[in-house]
Amino acid sequence: MDDVLLRLDDARIGYAGRVIIHAACVTLRRHELVVIAGPNGSGKTTLLRALAGLQPLQGGERHASGIRIGYVPQRERIDPLVPLRAEDVVGLGLFGELRPWQRMGATERARVRDALERCRALDLARRPWRVLSAGQRQRVLIARALVVRPDVLLLDEPTAGLDPATEREIVAMLDELRRLEALAVCLVSHQLEPLAGRSTRVLRVEKGEVSPEARTP
Amino acid sequence: MSLDLPYYLSQEFLFRNALLGGVLVGGLCAVLGIYVVLRRLELLAVALPQASAAGIALSFWLSGHAHAAGDAGHGLALLGSLGGAFGCLLVLAAVRRSPLPPESRVAALYALASAATVLFVASNPAGDIELTSLLRGDLLAITDRDLARLAAVAGGIALLFAAFRREILLASVDPEFARTLGRDPARADTLLYALLGVAISLGVMCAGPLVVFGFLTLPALAALRAAGSLVVAFALAVAIGVGASTGGFALAYQLDLPAGPVEVVLAAVPWLAIVGASVLRRRHGARAIALLLVLLSGTPLACAHDGDSAPGDAPSPPMPDPAARGTFPALPPGEEVAVLPVRNDTGQPLRLAAVNPLEDLRRAAGDPFAPPSATVADALTTLSAVELGRRGIPVRAAETVRRAFPTAPASPAIAAASARAAGLPGPLLLPTLRRYSFGESRVLLVWLDLALVDAADGRIVWRGEARRPIPLPAAQTQTEVLVDATAPLFDEALGTR
């Protein structure tokens, strides 16, 4: 049981009195790569947001004490108009730790570089966010989540809109992270093929229900 | 035209506070404007200043005050301005869950605030003065105490903004991610809107809604297009804001134009240049940009060349107006200057109240034997002759000149022809009054042009001008204004000998 990092028990999830998912039971453990799948509008992102603590539960419980969440939203969330370089975007992940007048020191900059390197994106550090390709942006956002030093990495459709080669690279990178860094990785995806052989479990969300947690072969 | 910055910043310059106030407003709005543009709050940046203006108009309507009613009036205006801006923000917060898009709600409030401003002003007996001051901003009347308040509040806003810059950035860029880090984006948003509300309230009081909206958007638009990082974007926006405030003020002062619109036009120049260069590059490639840069860089060089030619260069062509300027010239022995009636180009009659009030009553009753009312132009004609005499310049008898020139001539050529016909040889002094207004700010805004014309050929041989505003804190009546303004006015126009 020590490997359990995050758990939803009988969670009822929805917006403004409208329940979208009834009684979800989800457990995330170290070294897992869990995929949340299901048709459009079924509530996959809502479930992910509930796991991240962003969506208040209408019932049930969320157990996540003492763990750090690394959250990777959809790429389009960051406006290309914002004049941030890739390293600035990753640096946003440290804002939770820095005091108001504290400057980013050598330690923090080293952490940013380390996170970029782990995502094979160190060469992008000085490049503006707006000129990065979809795959490069995805790597930078994953680095931003990693700089938090998370126990659980939650990703919202990290492979959507990517070409097959980049898609494979991102999935391989996530697989490597969960194996080597004792992370639990949970991601939303429409397509299961690129994740075949990498994911440890698939959660199906459909008609307000989360399917029993089945281990993939 | 020169930008005499040390003079503008000296205590001697009457509008130093206005200039510094404009710089503070320009810099502050430029910083906050980065987030206005990044978060697509441009419509709010139009509506909030308008709501502030409506708040000022409401406060004066309720209290029955005129806009420029001293320090108490400024305090009242600040209360109204803050009330308008924060009232607007509170209404928007209260209806934030409405199914309508946020832009529609802001647009509705803008329409309401604009209509309310006009109605409050129309209902106020001092409405005319108030409307003009509101729309143009009241920077000219900014006192030392106002400037100190503005600086203190601007400093406070800058400090808060710097302390919570990370929270505001996170909430603006990715609020969900901020929440996973334990930061509350709603608190950061509240702080940002509060800072905007205070900055806009102060800015509207000092510079008017147009300037505030211009500086909240234009510097940020240019900076965000040009900068590669957020720090550079902030620095660029502040540079554009401060530069446009200073340059616009100096330009407006030199050209006698309203400062606010000139500053906004200057603030738009960098953005227009960037957009223009981008369009050119897309359509015609990099060569077109290079050509444009060469042309742009060539223009000032060519201008500088005229006045500063290198040895061996061909001499510059003569200026079209060869008339000398500066101190009134010494005349050949035996010559006398004929001081012609001052031409009034202000568009105002500028009548002076009679010393004896019975004369005014007789004129009002239609008495045909009542003496005609004197005007500022009449008084300035007499004062011109007196001031020339004080400087040792012989002046022709006023009665002789009045017979030849019962009214002011329309041009130097007509003046010369009339003088020749009347047998008045020698130089003629042609004064033209282009501006003359004295308001609640106790400052005389005056523009007097003097031209010394050779009666033989109608040629202008000397020009003098007085355009600097003259502070007259003690003057109460039009006559006192004239008496107190005489010395500085003619010292500037004729020079001191």
CSV table of N, CA and C in Angstrom, one decimal, chain B residues 28 159 217 381:
chain,number,residue,atom,x,y,z
B,28,LEU,N,3.2,54.3,-15.5
B,28,LEU,CA,2.4,53.3,-14.7
B,28,LEU,C,1.4,52.6,-15.6
B,159,LEU,N,5.4,49.0,-6.2
B,159,LEU,CA,5.9,48.0,-5.2
B,159,LEU,C,5.0,46.8,-5.1
B,217,THR,N,-2.8,50.7,-23.7
B,217,THR,CA,-2.8,49.7,-24.8
B,217,THR,C,-1.6,49.9,-25.7
B,381,THR,N,-2.8,97.4,-27.4
B,381,THR,CA,-2.2,98.4,-28.4
B,381,THR,C,-1.5,99.5,-27.6
